Amino acid sequence: ETGVTQSPTHLIKTRGQQVTLRCSSQSGHNTVSWYQQALGQGPQFIFQYYREEENGRGNFPPRFSGLQFPNYSSELNVNALELDDSALYLCASSLVMETGYTFGSGTRLTVV
Amino acid sequence: KQEVTQIPAALSVPEGENLVLNCSFTDSAIYNLQWFRQDPGKGLTSLLLIQSSQREQTSGRLNASLDKSSGRSTLYIAASQPGDSATYLCAVNNNAGNMLTFGGGTRLMVKP
């Protein structure tokens, strides 16, 4: 079975720009979550999607938005980038709570 | 609001030592708890998943315990090896199942 894949692996953007990060869920998983991990810290929950609907959101402003597609892949969009948005963005997929989460390798976003 | 704390933040041990990493959480109403390993700049690799009804899980040299009532989990690593050097993160899944709350991680260095 394929794992969770994220693209791109690295990205450099200028403050004020917009960015789209992509994630393909592990085969058979119907839930996808996004996390932001600043350097030296644990990941912070951004939001989760289940059946193409947002199913929970962390303490992130509306300029962080997402989509889940019928094939369960997902996008994370961030508008009006700020320097503090520089972080590793992790995507995780799951099927049911009992099986836990599988994470991708992340996208390293640098905002300059 | 769930808060997860990991102690110590960093640990350096000689090869061959047995060691214990600690994780505590403030809200005992969890669904399960997951331990992850993270190599520098990489994604998360799931090590062990403990359901709230379980007391421990084992995989090879790793053993994780859970005491839900006291809000604690430990990860025991036997006969540590230099390849075990990484950051270890614990994460609790709340009862709604839609988010993981992570600790700040323990950065482990195993010296040859």
Short mmCIF file of C-alpha atoms in Angstrom, two decimals:
data_model
loop_
_atom_site.label_atom_id
_atom_site.label_comp_id
_atom_site.label_asym_id
_atom_site.label_seq_id
_atom_site.Cartn_x
_atom_site.Cartn_y
_atom_site.Cartn_z
CA GLU A 1 0.00 0.00 0.00
CA THR A 2 1.21 3.50 -0.76
CA GLY A 3 1.78 5.90 2.08
CA VAL A 4 0.96 9.58 2.34
CA THR A 5 2.71 11.69 -0.27
CA GLN A 6 3.13 15.46 -0.18
CA SER A 7 4.26 17.95 -2.77
CA PRO A 8 6.31 19.97 -3.15
CA THR A 9 9.01 19.01 -0.64
CA HIS A 10 10.39 22.52 -0.38
CA LEU A 11 9.00 25.92 -1.29
CA ILE A 12 10.16 29.52 -0.96
CA LYS A 13 7.58 32.29 -1.16
CA THR A 14 7.55 36.03 -0.62
CA ARG A 15 5.50 37.68 2.11
CA GLY A 16 1.99 38.48 0.86
CA GLN A 17 1.93 35.70 -1.73
CA GLN A 18 -0.38 32.70 -1.78
CA VAL A 19 0.66 29.05 -1.66
CA THR A 20 -0.99 25.68 -2.30
CA LEU A 21 0.34 22.48 -0.80
CA ARG A 22 -0.85 19.06 -1.90
CA CYS A 23 -1.34 15.71 -0.23
CA SER A 24 -2.32 12.25 -1.42
CA SER A 25 -3.79 10.10 1.32
CA GLN A 26 -2.72 6.56 2.02
CA SER A 27 -4.73 4.12 -0.05
CA GLY A 28 -8.09 3.41 1.59
CA HIS A 29 -7.94 6.34 4.01
CA ASN A 30 -10.90 8.73 3.92
CA THR A 31 -9.81 11.37 6.41
CA VAL A 32 -7.01 13.88 5.95
CA SER A 33 -5.57 16.34 8.45
CA TRP A 34 -3.04 19.14 8.16
CA TYR A 35 -0.52 20.21 10.78
CA GLN A 36 1.99 23.05 11.03
CA GLN A 37 5.29 22.39 12.75
CA ALA A 38 7.53 25.33 13.61
CA LEU A 39 11.20 24.62 14.18
CA GLY A 40 11.83 22.89 17.49
CA GLN A 41 8.15 22.49 18.35
CA GLY A 42 5.50 19.80 18.12
CA PRO A 43 3.01 19.90 15.24
CA GLN A 44 -0.09 22.08 15.63
CA PHE A 45 -3.45 20.99 14.22
CA ILE A 46 -4.73 23.18 11.39
CA PHE A 47 -7.86 21.31 10.23
CA GLN A 48 -9.26 17.96 9.20
CA TYR A 49 -11.39 16.92 6.22
CA TYR A 50 -13.75 13.99 6.07
CA ARG A 51 -15.91 13.25 3.02
CA GLU A 52 -14.90 16.58 1.50
CA GLU A 53 -16.17 18.59 4.48
CA GLU A 54 -14.15 20.34 7.17
CA ASN A 55 -14.38 18.22 10.32
CA GLY A 56 -12.60 20.29 12.93
CA ARG A 57 -10.29 23.27 12.90
CA GLY A 58 -7.47 24.43 15.12
CA ASN A 59 -6.56 27.96 16.10
CA PHE A 60 -5.58 29.19 12.65
CA PRO A 61 -6.94 32.26 10.82
CA PRO A 62 -9.30 31.99 7.82
CA ARG A 63 -6.45 32.65 5.38
CA PHE A 64 -5.62 28.99 5.98
CA SER A 65 -8.12 27.00 3.93
CA GLY A 66 -8.37 23.52 2.54
CA LEU A 67 -10.05 21.15 0.16
CA GLN A 68 -10.56 17.43 0.01
CA PHE A 69 -11.32 15.80 -3.32
CA PRO A 70 -13.45 12.72 -4.10
CA ASN A 71 -10.30 10.59 -4.30
CA TYR A 72 -9.49 11.77 -0.72
CA SER A 73 -6.46 13.80 -1.81
CA SER A 74 -6.26 17.27 -0.28
CA GLU A 75 -4.92 20.77 -0.66
CA LEU A 76 -3.87 23.32 1.92
CA ASN A 77 -4.05 26.93 0.76
CA VAL A 78 -2.51 29.83 2.62
CA ASN A 79 -3.22 33.40 1.51
CA ALA A 80 -1.35 36.59 2.37
CA LEU A 81 1.71 34.73 3.59
CA GLU A 82 3.48 36.05 6.67
CA LEU A 83 7.03 35.39 7.83
CA ASP A 84 5.67 33.32 10.76
CA ASP A 85 4.06 30.93 8.29
CA SER A 86 7.52 29.51 7.66
CA ALA A 87 7.29 25.95 8.92
CA LEU A 88 7.07 22.28 8.01
CA TYR A 89 3.53 21.45 6.90
CA LEU A 90 2.50 17.88 7.53
CA CYS A 91 -0.39 15.97 6.08
CA ALA A 92 -1.84 12.92 7.84
CA SER A 93 -4.47 10.45 6.76
CA SER A 94 -6.53 7.89 8.63
CA LEU A 95 -9.42 5.50 8.10
CA VAL A 96 -10.88 5.02 11.53
CA MET A 97 -9.72 6.33 14.88
CA GLU A 98 -8.61 2.89 16.04
CA THR A 99 -5.89 2.68 13.39
CA GLY A 100 -4.22 5.99 14.17
CA TYR A 101 -2.70 8.43 11.71
CA THR A 102 -0.14 8.05 8.93
CA PHE A 103 1.95 11.11 8.16
CA GLY A 104 3.65 12.27 5.01
CA SER A 105 7.19 13.61 4.78
CA GLY A 106 6.02 17.20 4.84
CA THR A 107 6.49 20.38 2.82
CA ARG A 108 9.07 22.85 4.10
CA LEU A 109 7.71 26.36 3.45
CA THR A 110 10.00 29.34 3.79
CA VAL A 111 8.50 32.83 3.60
CA VAL A 112 10.97 35.64 2.92
CA LYS B 1 -8.13 22.32 26.31
CA GLN B 2 -5.80 19.35 26.09
CA GLU B 3 -2.14 20.04 26.83
CA VAL B 4 0.65 17.52 26.30
CA THR B 5 4.07 17.79 27.91
CA GLN B 6 7.15 15.72 27.24
CA ILE B 7 10.05 15.41 29.63
CA PRO B 8 12.96 15.61 29.15
CA ALA B 9 13.21 17.96 26.18
CA ALA B 10 16.59 16.49 25.28
CA LEU B 11 18.49 13.42 26.31
CA SER B 12 21.97 12.12 25.53
CA VAL B 13 22.92 8.57 26.44
CA PRO B 14 25.71 6.11 25.59
CA GLU B 15 24.90 3.24 23.28
CA GLY B 16 23.39 0.21 24.98
CA GLU B 17 21.49 2.05 27.72
CA ASN B 18 17.84 1.44 28.43
CA LEU B 19 15.88 4.68 28.59
CA VAL B 20 12.44 6.06 29.33
CA LEU B 21 10.73 9.00 27.67
CA ASN B 22 7.79 10.60 29.45
CA CYS B 23 4.58 12.12 28.17
CA SER B 24 1.84 13.68 30.28
CA PHE B 25 -1.55 15.06 29.26
CA THR B 26 -4.08 17.16 31.12
CA ASP B 27 -7.40 15.73 29.91
CA SER B 28 -7.81 11.98 30.46
CA ALA B 29 -10.78 11.76 28.06
CA ILE B 30 -8.67 10.50 25.20
CA TYR B 31 -9.43 7.97 22.49
CA ASN B 32 -5.89 6.78 21.97
CA LEU B 33 -2.26 7.88 22.17
CA GLN B 34 0.37 7.56 19.48
CA TRP B 35 4.16 7.74 19.68
CA PHE B 36 6.07 9.02 16.67
CA ARG B 37 9.68 9.31 15.63
CA GLN B 38 10.91 12.29 13.61
CA ASP B 39 14.31 12.52 11.97
CA PRO B 40 15.65 16.07 11.33
CA GLY B 41 13.62 17.89 8.69
CA LYS B 42 11.52 14.79 7.96
CA GLY B 43 7.95 13.66 8.51
CA LEU B 44 6.62 11.54 11.35
CA THR B 45 6.95 7.78 11.57
CA SER B 46 4.42 6.03 13.77
CA LEU B 47 6.02 3.79 16.38
CA LEU B 48 3.21 2.63 18.64
CA LEU B 49 -0.50 3.27 19.03
CA ILE B 50 -2.23 2.61 22.35
CA GLN B 51 -6.02 2.59 22.59
CA SER B 52 -7.52 4.13 25.73
CA SER B 53 -8.59 0.67 26.93
CA GLN B 54 -5.05 -0.71 26.68
CA ARG B 55 -2.21 -0.50 29.17
CA GLU B 56 0.75 -1.08 26.90
CA GLN B 57 1.99 -1.90 23.42
CA THR B 58 5.27 -3.43 22.32
CA SER B 59 7.20 -3.41 19.08
CA GLY B 60 10.70 -4.84 19.05
CA ARG B 61 12.85 -2.89 21.50
CA LEU B 62 10.08 -0.37 22.11
CA ASN B 63 7.42 -0.57 24.79
CA ALA B 64 4.83 2.12 25.43
CA SER B 65 2.58 2.22 28.47
CA LEU B 66 -0.53 4.25 29.16
CA ASP B 67 -2.06 5.27 32.47
CA LYS B 68 -5.09 7.23 31.36
CA SER B 69 -6.35 8.06 34.84
CA SER B 70 -3.10 9.78 35.79
CA GLY B 71 -2.62 11.30 32.33
CA ARG B 72 0.71 9.65 31.63
CA SER B 73 2.45 7.57 29.01
CA THR B 74 6.02 6.32 28.83
CA LEU B 75 8.08 5.07 25.92
CA TYR B 76 10.74 2.58 26.95
CA ILE B 77 13.63 1.95 24.56
CA ALA B 78 15.77 -1.07 25.34
CA ALA B 79 19.43 -1.39 24.42
CA SER B 80 19.60 1.96 22.65
CA GLN B 81 21.55 2.28 19.40
CA PRO B 82 22.97 5.31 17.53
CA GLY B 83 20.26 4.76 14.91
CA ASP B 84 17.66 5.56 17.57
CA SER B 85 18.85 9.18 17.57
CA ALA B 86 15.84 11.28 16.61
CA THR B 87 13.06 13.36 18.13
CA TYR B 88 10.28 11.36 19.75
CA LEU B 89 6.80 12.87 19.86
CA CYS B 90 3.73 11.70 21.69
CA ALA B 91 0.27 12.72 20.54
CA VAL B 92 -3.15 12.20 22.09
CA ASN B 93 -6.31 11.76 20.06
CA ASN B 94 -9.30 13.40 21.72
CA ASN B 95 -12.64 11.63 21.99
CA ALA B 96 -13.98 13.35 18.89
CA GLY B 97 -11.13 11.81 16.96
CA ASN B 98 -10.58 14.77 14.75
CA MET B 99 -7.28 16.04 16.00
CA LEU B 100 -4.02 15.04 17.58
CA THR B 101 -2.50 17.17 20.30
CA PHE B 102 1.27 16.84 20.33
CA GLY B 103 3.87 17.31 22.98
CA GLY B 104 6.99 19.32 22.23
CA GLY B 105 9.06 16.18 21.75
CA THR B 106 12.16 14.67 23.30
CA ARG B 107 15.33 15.00 21.26
CA LEU B 108 17.36 11.84 21.79
CA MET B 109 21.04 11.42 21.01
CA VAL B 110 22.60 7.98 21.41
CA LYS B 111 26.39 8.13 21.34
CA PRO B 112 28.49 5.24 20.01
#
